[in-house]
Amino acid sequence: MLLVIAQARSSVTPDAIAGVNWRAEQGWQLQGPWDIAAQDLFGLYKPLLDTQRGGGAWVIGQLGQSLDGCVATRSGDSCFINGPETLTHLHRLRALSDAVIVGAGTVACDNPQLTTRHVSGPHPTRVLLDPALRLASLVGTAHVFNDGQAPTLWLCDAVFEDQAVALAGASQVLAVPGLRGEGGVLQLQHAVTALRSRGLTRLFVEGGGVTVSRFLAQRCLDRLHLAVAPLLIGDGRPGLRFAGTERLADCVRPHSRVYRLGSDQLWDLDLRAPH
Ligand SMILES: NC(=O)c1ccc[n+]([C@@H]2O[C@H](COP(=O)([O-])OP(=O)(O)OC[C@H]3O[C@@H](n4cnc5c(N)ncnc54)[C@H](OP(=O)(O)O)[C@@H]3O)[C@@H](O)[C@H]2O)c1
């Protein structure tokens, strides 16, 4: 089953794998004696697999957080809030995506590789959302610019294009006109459109809290996975933060399902379903 999930976006035809069938009206279906855990896991990925089989695009965000809503300690330590099952889930999402997007703060703090080391499946293109080149001093050292494991795109505002190309080379730069809107506010739909025009249609926003919150606030996410771990961090770096409402009745109450991943609870929020 995991093989099916990891290979769903590669050249292997999922239809060829016994026990999983496609029906036009119902999407991917499991057939045969799958145990409850396998059925549950399949249910978690089915919405993404169905959309991609139908030729559709999606944007999914994910955050691993403590019970008190932090994604890292105050010094930026986030390895590892979640357990190994959630780490595997994270890599599975990467394998299902054309591109994984992270904010500059995450690159600066974690020096991530953003590959699919824990599952089979291709590495996504690594997109560093950095409108004004805050990562300029890290181009020579950060894994994503130098390890050659997967393509990297430094996503910046077009006014910084020349500087970015001089530092990282044209193949690693995606300069977007108007990425920084009035008052410096990021225009994330411009970023999504620019990535789609490069054929990157299945997008995974992996962090940190600021970046996922911005995508959520600008209604650029179709789904959000929140993996809640049983620990309390205290005055750490916050997860979701966005301008809310005065009245509880006006709050976002998305359609949701909960899955157990080891000792973590994974909330799968469908932000497009009517509620
Ligand atoms: N638990 C999780 O799921 C998860 C996932 C990813 C990352 N993390 C953790 O989240 C933290 C980073 O997230 P975040 O929300 O602070 O930022 P982020 O969303 O990764 O990036 C957004 C902001 O990074 C800022 N930034 C802050 N410090 C920076 C630096 N030293 N160099 C370059 N840019 C910097 C930029 O600020 P300006 O707007 O001011 O330019 C940018 O807007 C890290 O501690 C990382 O370990 C956790």
Coordinates of C-alpha atoms in Angstrom, one line a residue, residues 143-273:
H143 CA 22.2 21.9 1.5
V144 CA 19.4 23.0 -0.9
F145 CA 21.7 25.2 -3.0
N146 CA 24.6 22.8 -3.1
D147 CA 23.8 19.1 -2.6
G148 CA 22.4 18.5 -6.1
Q149 CA 20.0 15.9 -4.8
A150 CA 16.9 17.6 -6.4
P151 CA 16.2 20.8 -8.3
T152 CA 16.0 24.0 -6.2
L153 CA 14.2 27.2 -7.0
W154 CA 14.9 30.3 -5.0
L155 CA 11.6 32.1 -5.3
C156 CA 12.0 35.9 -5.0
D157 CA 10.5 39.1 -6.2
A158 CA 11.5 40.1 -9.7
V159 CA 13.3 43.2 -8.5
F160 CA 15.9 40.9 -7.0
E161 CA 16.3 38.7 -10.0
D162 CA 19.7 39.9 -11.1
Q163 CA 21.2 39.6 -7.7
A164 CA 19.7 36.1 -7.1
V165 CA 21.0 34.9 -10.5
A166 CA 24.5 36.2 -9.8
L167 CA 24.6 34.3 -6.5
A168 CA 22.8 31.0 -7.3
G169 CA 22.7 30.8 -11.1
A170 CA 19.7 31.2 -13.4
S171 CA 18.6 27.6 -13.1
Q172 CA 18.0 28.0 -9.4
V173 CA 16.1 31.2 -9.5
L174 CA 12.4 31.8 -10.0
A175 CA 11.7 35.6 -10.0
V176 CA 8.1 36.6 -9.8
P177 CA 6.9 40.1 -10.6
G178 CA 4.7 41.6 -7.9
L179 CA 5.5 38.8 -5.3
R180 CA 5.9 41.6 -2.8
G181 CA 2.8 43.6 -3.0
E182 CA 1.8 46.9 -1.4
G183 CA 3.5 47.4 2.0
G184 CA 5.7 44.3 1.3
V185 CA 2.8 41.9 1.7
L186 CA 3.6 38.6 0.0
Q187 CA 1.2 37.8 -2.9
L188 CA 1.2 34.1 -2.6
Q189 CA -1.2 33.4 -5.4
H190 CA 1.4 34.9 -7.7
A191 CA 3.9 32.3 -6.4
V192 CA 1.4 29.5 -6.9
T193 CA 0.7 30.7 -10.5
A194 CA 4.4 31.0 -11.3
L195 CA 5.1 27.4 -10.1
R196 CA 2.1 26.0 -12.0
S197 CA 3.4 27.7 -15.2
R198 CA 6.6 25.6 -14.7
G199 CA 4.5 22.4 -14.5
L200 CA 4.7 22.2 -10.7
T201 CA 1.0 21.7 -9.9
R202 CA 1.0 19.6 -6.7
L203 CA 2.5 21.9 -4.0
F204 CA 3.4 21.0 -0.5
V205 CA 4.0 23.9 2.0
E206 CA 6.1 22.4 4.7
G207 CA 6.8 25.3 7.0
G208 CA 7.5 27.1 9.1
G209 CA 4.6 28.6 11.0
V210 CA 4.8 32.0 9.4
T211 CA 4.8 30.6 5.9
V212 CA 1.9 28.1 6.4
S213 CA -0.1 30.8 8.2
R214 CA 0.4 33.2 5.2
F215 CA -0.8 30.6 2.8
L216 CA -3.8 29.8 5.0
A217 CA -4.7 33.5 5.5
Q218 CA -4.6 34.2 1.7
R219 CA -6.8 31.1 1.1
C220 CA -4.1 29.4 -1.0
L221 CA -4.4 26.0 0.8
D222 CA -6.7 23.2 -0.3
R223 CA -5.8 21.0 2.7
L224 CA -3.9 21.4 5.9
H225 CA -2.3 18.6 7.9
L226 CA -1.6 19.4 11.6
A227 CA 0.3 16.7 13.4
V228 CA -0.1 17.3 17.1
A229 CA 2.5 15.7 19.4
P230 CA 1.9 15.1 23.1
L231 CA 4.4 17.6 24.4
L232 CA 4.3 21.2 25.8
I233 CA 6.9 23.7 24.6
G234 CA 5.9 26.9 26.3
D235 CA 7.3 30.1 24.8
G236 CA 8.3 28.5 21.5
R237 CA 7.8 29.6 17.9
P238 CA 4.2 29.7 17.1
G239 CA 2.4 27.5 14.5
L240 CA -0.7 29.0 12.9
R241 CA -1.2 32.7 13.4
F242 CA -3.6 34.8 11.3
A243 CA -6.1 37.6 11.8
G244 CA -9.2 35.9 13.3
T245 CA -12.7 37.1 14.0
E246 CA -14.5 38.6 17.0
R247 CA -17.2 36.0 17.2
L248 CA -16.7 32.3 17.5
A249 CA -19.6 31.8 15.1
D250 CA -17.5 33.4 12.4
C251 CA -14.4 31.2 12.9
V252 CA -13.1 28.8 10.3
R253 CA -14.5 25.3 11.1
P254 CA -13.2 23.1 8.3
H255 CA -14.4 19.7 7.5
S256 CA -11.8 17.4 9.3
R257 CA -10.7 13.9 10.0
V258 CA -8.3 12.6 12.6
Y259 CA -5.7 9.9 12.2
R260 CA -3.3 8.3 14.6
L261 CA 0.3 8.4 13.6
G262 CA 2.2 6.6 16.5
S263 CA 1.8 8.9 19.5
D264 CA 0.8 11.9 17.3
Q265 CA -2.7 12.9 16.2
L266 CA -2.9 14.0 12.6
W267 CA -5.7 16.4 11.7
D268 CA -6.6 16.4 8.0
L269 CA -8.5 19.6 7.3
D270 CA -10.3 20.0 4.0
L271 CA -10.3 23.8 3.5
R272 CA -12.3 23.6 0.2
A273 CA -15.3 21.5 1.4

